[in-house]
PDB file of N, CA and C in Angstrom:
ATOM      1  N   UNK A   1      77.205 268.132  55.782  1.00 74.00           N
ATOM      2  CA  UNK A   1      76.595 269.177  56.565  1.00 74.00           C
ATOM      3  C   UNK A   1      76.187 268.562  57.901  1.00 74.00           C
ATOM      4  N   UNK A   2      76.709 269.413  58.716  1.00 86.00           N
ATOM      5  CA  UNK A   2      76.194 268.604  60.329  1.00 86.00           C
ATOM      6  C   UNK A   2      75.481 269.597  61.203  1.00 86.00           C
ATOM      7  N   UNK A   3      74.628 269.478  61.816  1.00 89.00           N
ATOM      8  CA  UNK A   3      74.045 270.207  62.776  1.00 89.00           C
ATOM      9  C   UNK A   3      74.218 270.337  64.884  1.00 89.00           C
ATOM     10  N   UNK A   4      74.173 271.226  65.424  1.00 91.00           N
ATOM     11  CA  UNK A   4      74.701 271.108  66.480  1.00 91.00           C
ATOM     12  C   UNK A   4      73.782 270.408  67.768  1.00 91.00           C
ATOM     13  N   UNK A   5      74.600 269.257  68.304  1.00 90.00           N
ATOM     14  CA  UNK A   5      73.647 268.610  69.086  1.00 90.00           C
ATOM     15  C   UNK A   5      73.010 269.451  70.004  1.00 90.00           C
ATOM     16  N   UNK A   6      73.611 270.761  70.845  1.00 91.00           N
ATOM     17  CA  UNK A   6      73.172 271.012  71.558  1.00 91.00           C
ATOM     18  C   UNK A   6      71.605 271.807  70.787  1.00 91.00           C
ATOM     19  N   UNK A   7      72.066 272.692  69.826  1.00 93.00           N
ATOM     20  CA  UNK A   7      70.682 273.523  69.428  1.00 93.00           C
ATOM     21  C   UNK A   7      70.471 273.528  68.362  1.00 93.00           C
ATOM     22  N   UNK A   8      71.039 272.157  67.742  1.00 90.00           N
ATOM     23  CA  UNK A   8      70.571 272.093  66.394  1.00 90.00           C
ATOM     24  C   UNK A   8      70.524 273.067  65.175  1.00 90.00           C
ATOM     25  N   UNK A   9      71.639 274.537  65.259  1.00 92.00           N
ATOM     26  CA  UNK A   9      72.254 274.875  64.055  1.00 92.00           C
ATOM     27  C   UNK A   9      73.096 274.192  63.421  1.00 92.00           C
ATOM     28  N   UNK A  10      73.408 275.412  62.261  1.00 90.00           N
ATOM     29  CA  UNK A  10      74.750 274.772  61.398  1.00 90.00           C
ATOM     30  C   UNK A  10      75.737 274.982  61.984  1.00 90.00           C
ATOM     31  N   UNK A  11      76.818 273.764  62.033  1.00 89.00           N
ATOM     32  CA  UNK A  11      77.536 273.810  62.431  1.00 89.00           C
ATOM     33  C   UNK A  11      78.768 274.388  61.026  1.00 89.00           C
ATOM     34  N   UNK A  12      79.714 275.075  61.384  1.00 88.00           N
ATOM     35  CA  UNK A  12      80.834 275.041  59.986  1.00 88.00           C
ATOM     36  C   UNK A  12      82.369 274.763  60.356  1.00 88.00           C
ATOM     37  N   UNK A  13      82.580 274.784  59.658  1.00 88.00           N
ATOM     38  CA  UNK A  13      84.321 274.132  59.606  1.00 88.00           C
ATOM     39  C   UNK A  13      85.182 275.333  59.495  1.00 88.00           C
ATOM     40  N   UNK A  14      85.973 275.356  60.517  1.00 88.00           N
ATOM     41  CA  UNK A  14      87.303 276.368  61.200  1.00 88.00           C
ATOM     42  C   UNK A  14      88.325 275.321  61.143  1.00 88.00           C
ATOM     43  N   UNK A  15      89.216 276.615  61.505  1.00 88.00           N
ATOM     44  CA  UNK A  15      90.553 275.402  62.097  1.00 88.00           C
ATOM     45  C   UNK A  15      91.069 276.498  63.500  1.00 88.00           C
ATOM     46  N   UNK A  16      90.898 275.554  64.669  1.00 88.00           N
ATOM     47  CA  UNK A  16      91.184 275.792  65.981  1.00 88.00           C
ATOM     48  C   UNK A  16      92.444 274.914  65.999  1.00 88.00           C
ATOM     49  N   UNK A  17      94.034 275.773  66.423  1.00 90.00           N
ATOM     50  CA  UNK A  17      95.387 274.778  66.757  1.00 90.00           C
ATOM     51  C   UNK A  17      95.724 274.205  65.903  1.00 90.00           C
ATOM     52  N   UNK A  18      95.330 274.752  64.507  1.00 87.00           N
ATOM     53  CA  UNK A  18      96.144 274.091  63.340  1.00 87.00           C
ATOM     54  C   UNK A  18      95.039 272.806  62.947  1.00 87.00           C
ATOM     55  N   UNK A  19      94.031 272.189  63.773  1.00 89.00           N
ATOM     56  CA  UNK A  19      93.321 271.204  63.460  1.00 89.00           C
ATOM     57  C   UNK A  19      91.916 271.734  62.985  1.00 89.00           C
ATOM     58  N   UNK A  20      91.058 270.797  62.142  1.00 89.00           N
ATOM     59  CA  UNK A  20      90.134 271.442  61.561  1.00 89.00           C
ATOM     60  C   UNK A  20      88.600 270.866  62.720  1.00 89.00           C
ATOM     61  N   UNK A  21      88.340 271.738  63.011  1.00 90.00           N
ATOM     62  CA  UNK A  21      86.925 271.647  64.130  1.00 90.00           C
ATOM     63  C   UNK A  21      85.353 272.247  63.547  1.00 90.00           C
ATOM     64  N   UNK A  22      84.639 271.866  63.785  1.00 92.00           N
ATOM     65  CA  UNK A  22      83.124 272.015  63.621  1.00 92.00           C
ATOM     66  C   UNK A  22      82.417 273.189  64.648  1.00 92.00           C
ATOM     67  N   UNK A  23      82.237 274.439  63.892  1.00 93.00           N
ATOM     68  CA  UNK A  23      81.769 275.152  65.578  1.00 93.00           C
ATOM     69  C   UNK A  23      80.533 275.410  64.804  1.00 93.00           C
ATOM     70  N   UNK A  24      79.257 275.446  66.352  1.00 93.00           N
ATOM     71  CA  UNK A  24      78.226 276.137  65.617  1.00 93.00           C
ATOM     72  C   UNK A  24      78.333 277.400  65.780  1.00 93.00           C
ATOM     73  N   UNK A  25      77.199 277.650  64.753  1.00 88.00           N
ATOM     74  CA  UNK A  25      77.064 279.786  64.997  1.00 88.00           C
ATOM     75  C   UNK A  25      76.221 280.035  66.154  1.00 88.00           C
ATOM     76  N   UNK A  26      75.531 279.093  66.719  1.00 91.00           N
ATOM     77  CA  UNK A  26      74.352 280.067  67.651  1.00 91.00           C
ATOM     78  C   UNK A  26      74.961 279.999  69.151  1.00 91.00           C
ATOM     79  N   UNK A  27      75.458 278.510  69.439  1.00 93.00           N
ATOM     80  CA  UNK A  27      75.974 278.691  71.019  1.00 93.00           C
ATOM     81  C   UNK A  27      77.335 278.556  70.907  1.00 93.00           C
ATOM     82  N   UNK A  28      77.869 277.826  69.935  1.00 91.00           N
ATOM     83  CA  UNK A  28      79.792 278.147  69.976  1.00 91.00           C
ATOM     84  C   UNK A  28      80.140 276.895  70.422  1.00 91.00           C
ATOM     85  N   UNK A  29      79.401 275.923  70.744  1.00 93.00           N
ATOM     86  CA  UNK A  29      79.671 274.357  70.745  1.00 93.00           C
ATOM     87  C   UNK A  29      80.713 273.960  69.297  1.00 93.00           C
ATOM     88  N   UNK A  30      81.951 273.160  69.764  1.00 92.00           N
ATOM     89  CA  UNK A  30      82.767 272.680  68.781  1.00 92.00           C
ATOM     90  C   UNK A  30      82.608 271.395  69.078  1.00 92.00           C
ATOM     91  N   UNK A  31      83.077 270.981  67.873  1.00 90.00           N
ATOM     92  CA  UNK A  31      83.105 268.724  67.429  1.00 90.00           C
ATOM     93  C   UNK A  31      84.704 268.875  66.534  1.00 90.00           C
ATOM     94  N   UNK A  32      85.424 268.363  67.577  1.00 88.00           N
ATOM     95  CA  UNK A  32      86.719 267.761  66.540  1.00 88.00           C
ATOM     96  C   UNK A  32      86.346 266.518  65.774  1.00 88.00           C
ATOM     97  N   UNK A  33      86.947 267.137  64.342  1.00 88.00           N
ATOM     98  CA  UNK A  33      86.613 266.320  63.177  1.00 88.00           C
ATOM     99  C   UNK A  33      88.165 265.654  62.810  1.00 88.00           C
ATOM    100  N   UNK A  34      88.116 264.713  61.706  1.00 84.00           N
ATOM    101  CA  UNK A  34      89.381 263.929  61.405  1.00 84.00           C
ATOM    102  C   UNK A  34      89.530 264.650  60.220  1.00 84.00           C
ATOM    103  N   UNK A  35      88.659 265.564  59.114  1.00 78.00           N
ATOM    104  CA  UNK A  35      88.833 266.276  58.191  1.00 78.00           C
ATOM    105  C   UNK A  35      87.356 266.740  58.059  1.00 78.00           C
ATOM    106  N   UNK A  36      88.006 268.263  57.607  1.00 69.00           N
ATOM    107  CA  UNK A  36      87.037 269.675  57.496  1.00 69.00           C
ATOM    108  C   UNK A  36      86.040 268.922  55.934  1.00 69.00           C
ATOM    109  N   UNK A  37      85.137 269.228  56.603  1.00 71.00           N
ATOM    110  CA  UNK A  37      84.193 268.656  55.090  1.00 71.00           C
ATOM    111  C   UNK A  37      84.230 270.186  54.214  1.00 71.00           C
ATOM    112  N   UNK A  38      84.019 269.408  52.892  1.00 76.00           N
ATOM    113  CA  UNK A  38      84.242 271.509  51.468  1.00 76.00           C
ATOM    114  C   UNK A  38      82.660 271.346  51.431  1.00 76.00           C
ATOM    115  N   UNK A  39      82.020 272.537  51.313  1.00 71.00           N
ATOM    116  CA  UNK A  39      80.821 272.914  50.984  1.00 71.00           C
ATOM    117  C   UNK A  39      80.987 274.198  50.279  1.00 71.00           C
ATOM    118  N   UNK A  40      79.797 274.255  49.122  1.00 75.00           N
ATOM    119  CA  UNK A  40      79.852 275.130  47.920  1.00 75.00           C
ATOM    120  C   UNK A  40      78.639 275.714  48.198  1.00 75.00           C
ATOM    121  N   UNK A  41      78.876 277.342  48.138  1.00 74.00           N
ATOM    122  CA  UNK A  41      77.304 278.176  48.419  1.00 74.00           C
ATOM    123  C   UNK A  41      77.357 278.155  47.214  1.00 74.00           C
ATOM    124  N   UNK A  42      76.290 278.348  47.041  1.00 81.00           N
ATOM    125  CA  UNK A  42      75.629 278.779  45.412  1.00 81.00           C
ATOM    126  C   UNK A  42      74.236 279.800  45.754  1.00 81.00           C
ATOM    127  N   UNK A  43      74.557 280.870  45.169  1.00 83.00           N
ATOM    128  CA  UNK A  43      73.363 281.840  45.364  1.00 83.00           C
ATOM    129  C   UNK A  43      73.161 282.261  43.564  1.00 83.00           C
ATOM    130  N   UNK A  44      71.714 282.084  43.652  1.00 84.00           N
ATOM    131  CA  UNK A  44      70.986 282.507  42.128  1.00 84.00           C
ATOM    132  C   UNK A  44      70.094 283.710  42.743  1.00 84.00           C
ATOM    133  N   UNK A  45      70.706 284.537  41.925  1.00 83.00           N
ATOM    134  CA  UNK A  45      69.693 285.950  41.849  1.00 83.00           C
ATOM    135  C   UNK A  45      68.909 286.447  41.013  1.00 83.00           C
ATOM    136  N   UNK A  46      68.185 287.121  40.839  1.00 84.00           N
ATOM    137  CA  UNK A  46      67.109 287.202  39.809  1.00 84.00           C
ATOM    138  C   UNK A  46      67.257 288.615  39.367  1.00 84.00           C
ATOM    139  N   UNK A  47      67.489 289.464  38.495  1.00 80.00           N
ATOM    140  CA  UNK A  47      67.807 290.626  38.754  1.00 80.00           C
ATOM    141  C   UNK A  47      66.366 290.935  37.353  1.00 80.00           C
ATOM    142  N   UNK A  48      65.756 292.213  37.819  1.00 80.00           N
ATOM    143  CA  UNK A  48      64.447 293.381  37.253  1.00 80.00           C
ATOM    144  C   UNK A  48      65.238 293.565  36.159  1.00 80.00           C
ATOM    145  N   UNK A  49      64.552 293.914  35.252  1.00 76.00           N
ATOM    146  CA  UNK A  49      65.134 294.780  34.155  1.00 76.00           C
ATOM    147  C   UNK A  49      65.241 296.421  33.992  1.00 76.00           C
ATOM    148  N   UNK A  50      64.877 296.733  35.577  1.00 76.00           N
ATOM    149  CA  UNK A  50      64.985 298.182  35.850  1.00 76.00           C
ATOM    150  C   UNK A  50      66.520 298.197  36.548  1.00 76.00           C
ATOM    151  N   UNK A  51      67.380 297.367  37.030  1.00 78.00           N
ATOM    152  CA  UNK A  51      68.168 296.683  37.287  1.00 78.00           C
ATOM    153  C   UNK A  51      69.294 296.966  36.542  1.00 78.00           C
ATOM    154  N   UNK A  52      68.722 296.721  35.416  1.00 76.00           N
ATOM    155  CA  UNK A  52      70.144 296.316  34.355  1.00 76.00           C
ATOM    156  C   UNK A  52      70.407 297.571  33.805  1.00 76.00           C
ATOM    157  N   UNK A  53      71.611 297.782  33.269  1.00 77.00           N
ATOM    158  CA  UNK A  53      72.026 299.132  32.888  1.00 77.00           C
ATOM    159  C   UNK A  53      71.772 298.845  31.347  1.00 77.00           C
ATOM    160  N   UNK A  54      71.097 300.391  31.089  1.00 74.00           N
ATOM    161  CA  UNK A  54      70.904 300.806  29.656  1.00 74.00           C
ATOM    162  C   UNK A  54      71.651 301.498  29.275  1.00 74.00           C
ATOM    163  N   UNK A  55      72.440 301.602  28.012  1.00 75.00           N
ATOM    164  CA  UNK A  55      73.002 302.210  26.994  1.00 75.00           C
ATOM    165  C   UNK A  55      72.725 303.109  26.042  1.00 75.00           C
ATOM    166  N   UNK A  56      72.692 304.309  25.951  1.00 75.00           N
ATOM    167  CA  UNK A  56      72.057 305.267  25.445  1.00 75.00           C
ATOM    168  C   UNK A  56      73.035 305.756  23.694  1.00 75.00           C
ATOM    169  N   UNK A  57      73.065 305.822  22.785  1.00 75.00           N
ATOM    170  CA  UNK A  57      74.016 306.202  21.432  1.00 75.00           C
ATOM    171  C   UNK A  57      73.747 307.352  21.835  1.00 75.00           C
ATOM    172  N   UNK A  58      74.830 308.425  21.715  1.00 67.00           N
ATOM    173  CA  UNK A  58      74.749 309.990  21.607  1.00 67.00           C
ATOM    174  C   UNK A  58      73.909 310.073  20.223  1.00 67.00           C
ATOM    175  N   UNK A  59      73.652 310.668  20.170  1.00 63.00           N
ATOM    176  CA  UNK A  59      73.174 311.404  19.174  1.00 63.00           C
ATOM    177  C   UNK A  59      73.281 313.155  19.492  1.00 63.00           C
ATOM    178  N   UNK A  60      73.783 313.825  17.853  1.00 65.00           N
ATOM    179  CA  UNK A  60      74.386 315.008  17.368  1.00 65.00           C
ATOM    180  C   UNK A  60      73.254 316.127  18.152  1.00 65.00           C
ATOM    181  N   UNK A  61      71.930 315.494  17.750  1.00 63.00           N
ATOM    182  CA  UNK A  61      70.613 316.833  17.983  1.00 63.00           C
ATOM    183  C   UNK A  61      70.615 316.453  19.464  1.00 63.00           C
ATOM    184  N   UNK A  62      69.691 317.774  20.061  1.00 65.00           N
ATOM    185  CA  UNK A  62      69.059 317.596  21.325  1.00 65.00           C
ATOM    186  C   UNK A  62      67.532 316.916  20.964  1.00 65.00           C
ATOM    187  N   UNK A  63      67.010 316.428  22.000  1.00 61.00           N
ATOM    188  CA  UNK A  63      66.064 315.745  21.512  1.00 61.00           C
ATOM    189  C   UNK A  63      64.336 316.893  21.740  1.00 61.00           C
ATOM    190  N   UNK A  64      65.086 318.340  21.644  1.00 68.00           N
ATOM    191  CA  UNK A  64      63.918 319.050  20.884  1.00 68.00           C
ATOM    192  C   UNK A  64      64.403 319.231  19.160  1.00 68.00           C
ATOM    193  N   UNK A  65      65.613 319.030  18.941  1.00 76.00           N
ATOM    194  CA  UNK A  65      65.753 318.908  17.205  1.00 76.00           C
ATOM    195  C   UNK A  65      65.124 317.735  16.618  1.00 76.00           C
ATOM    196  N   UNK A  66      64.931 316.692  17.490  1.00 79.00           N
ATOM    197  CA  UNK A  66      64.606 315.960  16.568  1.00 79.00           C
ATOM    198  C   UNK A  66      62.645 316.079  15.984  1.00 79.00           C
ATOM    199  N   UNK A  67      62.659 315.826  14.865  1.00 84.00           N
ATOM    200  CA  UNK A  67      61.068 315.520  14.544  1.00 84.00           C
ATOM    201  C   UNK A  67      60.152 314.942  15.278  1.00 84.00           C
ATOM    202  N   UNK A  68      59.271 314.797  15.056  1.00 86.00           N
ATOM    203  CA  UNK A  68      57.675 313.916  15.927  1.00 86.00           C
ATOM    204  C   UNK A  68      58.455 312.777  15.389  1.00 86.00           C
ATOM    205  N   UNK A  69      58.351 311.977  14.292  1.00 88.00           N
ATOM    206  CA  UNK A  69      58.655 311.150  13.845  1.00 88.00           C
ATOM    207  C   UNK A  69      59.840 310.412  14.430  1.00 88.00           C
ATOM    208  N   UNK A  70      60.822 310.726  14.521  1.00 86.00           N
ATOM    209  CA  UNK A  70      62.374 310.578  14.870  1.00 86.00           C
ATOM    210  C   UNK A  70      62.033 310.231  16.526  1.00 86.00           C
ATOM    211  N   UNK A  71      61.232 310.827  17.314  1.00 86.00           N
ATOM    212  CA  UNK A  71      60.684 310.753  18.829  1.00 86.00           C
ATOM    213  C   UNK A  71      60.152 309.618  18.944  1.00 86.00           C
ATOM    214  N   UNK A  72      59.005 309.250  18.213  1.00 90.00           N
ATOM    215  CA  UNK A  72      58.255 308.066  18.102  1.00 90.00           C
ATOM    216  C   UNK A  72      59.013 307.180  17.869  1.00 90.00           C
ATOM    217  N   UNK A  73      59.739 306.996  16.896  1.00 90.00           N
ATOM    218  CA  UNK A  73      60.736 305.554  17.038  1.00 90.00           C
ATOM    219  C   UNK A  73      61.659 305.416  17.952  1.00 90.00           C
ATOM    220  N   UNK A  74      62.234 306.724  18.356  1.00 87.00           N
ATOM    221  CA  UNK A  74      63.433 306.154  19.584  1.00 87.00           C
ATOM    222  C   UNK A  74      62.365 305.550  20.437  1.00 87.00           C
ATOM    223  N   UNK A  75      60.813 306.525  21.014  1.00 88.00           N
ATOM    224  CA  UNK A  75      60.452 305.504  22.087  1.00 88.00           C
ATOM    225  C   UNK A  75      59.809 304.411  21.638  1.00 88.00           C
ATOM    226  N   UNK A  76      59.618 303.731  20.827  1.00 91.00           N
ATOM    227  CA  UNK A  76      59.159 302.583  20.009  1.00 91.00           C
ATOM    228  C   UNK A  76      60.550 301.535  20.677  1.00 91.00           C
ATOM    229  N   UNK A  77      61.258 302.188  20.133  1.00 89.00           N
ATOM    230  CA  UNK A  77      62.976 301.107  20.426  1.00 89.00           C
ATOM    231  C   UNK A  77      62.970 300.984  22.001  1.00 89.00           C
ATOM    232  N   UNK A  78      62.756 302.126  22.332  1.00 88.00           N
ATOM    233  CA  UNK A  78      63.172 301.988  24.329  1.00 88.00           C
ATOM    234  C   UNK A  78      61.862 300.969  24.411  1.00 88.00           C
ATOM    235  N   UNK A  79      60.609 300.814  24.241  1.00 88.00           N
ATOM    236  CA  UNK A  79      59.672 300.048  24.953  1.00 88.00           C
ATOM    237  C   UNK A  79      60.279 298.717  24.194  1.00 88.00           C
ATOM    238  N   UNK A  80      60.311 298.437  23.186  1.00 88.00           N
ATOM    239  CA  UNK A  80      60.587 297.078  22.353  1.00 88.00           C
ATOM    240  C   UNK A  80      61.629 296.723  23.292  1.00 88.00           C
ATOM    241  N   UNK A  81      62.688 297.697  23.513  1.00 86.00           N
ATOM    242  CA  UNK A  81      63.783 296.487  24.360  1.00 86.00           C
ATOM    243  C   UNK A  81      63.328 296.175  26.082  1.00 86.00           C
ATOM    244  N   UNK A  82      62.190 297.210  26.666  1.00 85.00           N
ATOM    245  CA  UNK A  82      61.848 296.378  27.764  1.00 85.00           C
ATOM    246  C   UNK A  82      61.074 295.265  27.735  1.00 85.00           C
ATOM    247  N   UNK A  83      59.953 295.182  26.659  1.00 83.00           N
ATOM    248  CA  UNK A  83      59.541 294.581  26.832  1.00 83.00           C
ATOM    249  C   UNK A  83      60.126 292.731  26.452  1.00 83.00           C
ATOM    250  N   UNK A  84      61.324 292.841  25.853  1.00 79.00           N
ATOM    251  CA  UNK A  84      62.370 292.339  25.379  1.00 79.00           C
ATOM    252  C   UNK A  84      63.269 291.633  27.122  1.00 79.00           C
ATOM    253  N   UNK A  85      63.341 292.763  27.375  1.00 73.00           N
ATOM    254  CA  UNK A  85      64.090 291.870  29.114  1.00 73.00           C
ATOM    255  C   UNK A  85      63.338 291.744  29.413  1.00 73.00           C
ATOM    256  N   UNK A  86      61.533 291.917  30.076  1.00 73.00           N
ATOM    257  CA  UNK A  86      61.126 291.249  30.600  1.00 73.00           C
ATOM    258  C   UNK A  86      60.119 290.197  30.275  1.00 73.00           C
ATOM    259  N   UNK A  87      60.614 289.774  29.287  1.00 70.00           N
ATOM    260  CA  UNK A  87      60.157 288.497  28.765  1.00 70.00           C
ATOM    261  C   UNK A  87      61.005 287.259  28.990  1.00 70.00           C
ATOM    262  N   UNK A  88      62.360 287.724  29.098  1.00 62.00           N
ATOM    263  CA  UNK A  88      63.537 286.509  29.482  1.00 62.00           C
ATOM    264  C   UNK A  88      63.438 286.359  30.968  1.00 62.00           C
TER     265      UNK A  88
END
C-alpha cells in the first residue's frame, strides 16, 4: 500500500499504455511501478435480525380459526426465534 507524495492519499494500481502505474484518487498524481502490487478488500458486515428474512409455514386456517391456544404458541415460536438471532 503506498500513499501519494504530493497529498498523501491512496494511491491504487491501473494500467496506463499497457504498463502498470500507481495513481492517486484525490489529485491524479501517477508513480510508474516495475509491478502492480494485489490488494484484497475485505468488508465484514453485521446484519439486525430485522434484516434477515423470515419464513412463514402456510397453514390451512386463517389465523381467526385458529384457538387462543394455537395463537399463543405460534407467538411463543416467533419471539423464541428472535430472541434466538439476537443472541448470535
Amino acid at each position: 500500500m503506498e500513499f501519494c507524495e504530493k497529498c498523501g492519499a491512496l494511491m491504487l494500481p491501473q494500467k496506463k499504455d499497457g504498463k502498470p502505474i500507481l495513481k492517486c484518487r484525490e489529485c491524479g498524481h501517477e508513480k510508474a511501478v516495475s509491478r502492480a502490487p494485489k490488494y484484497k478488500v475485505e468488508y465484514r458486515i453485521k446484519h439486525s435480525p430485522r434484516e434477515k428474512i423470515v419464513v412463514v409455514e402456510h397453514d390451512d386456517r386463517p389465523d381467526d380459526e385458529l384457538t387462543e391456544d394455537e395463537r399463543r404458541e405460534r407467538r411463543k415460536e416467533i419471539l423464541e426465534f428472535y430472541e434466538e438471532e439476537e443472541s448470535e
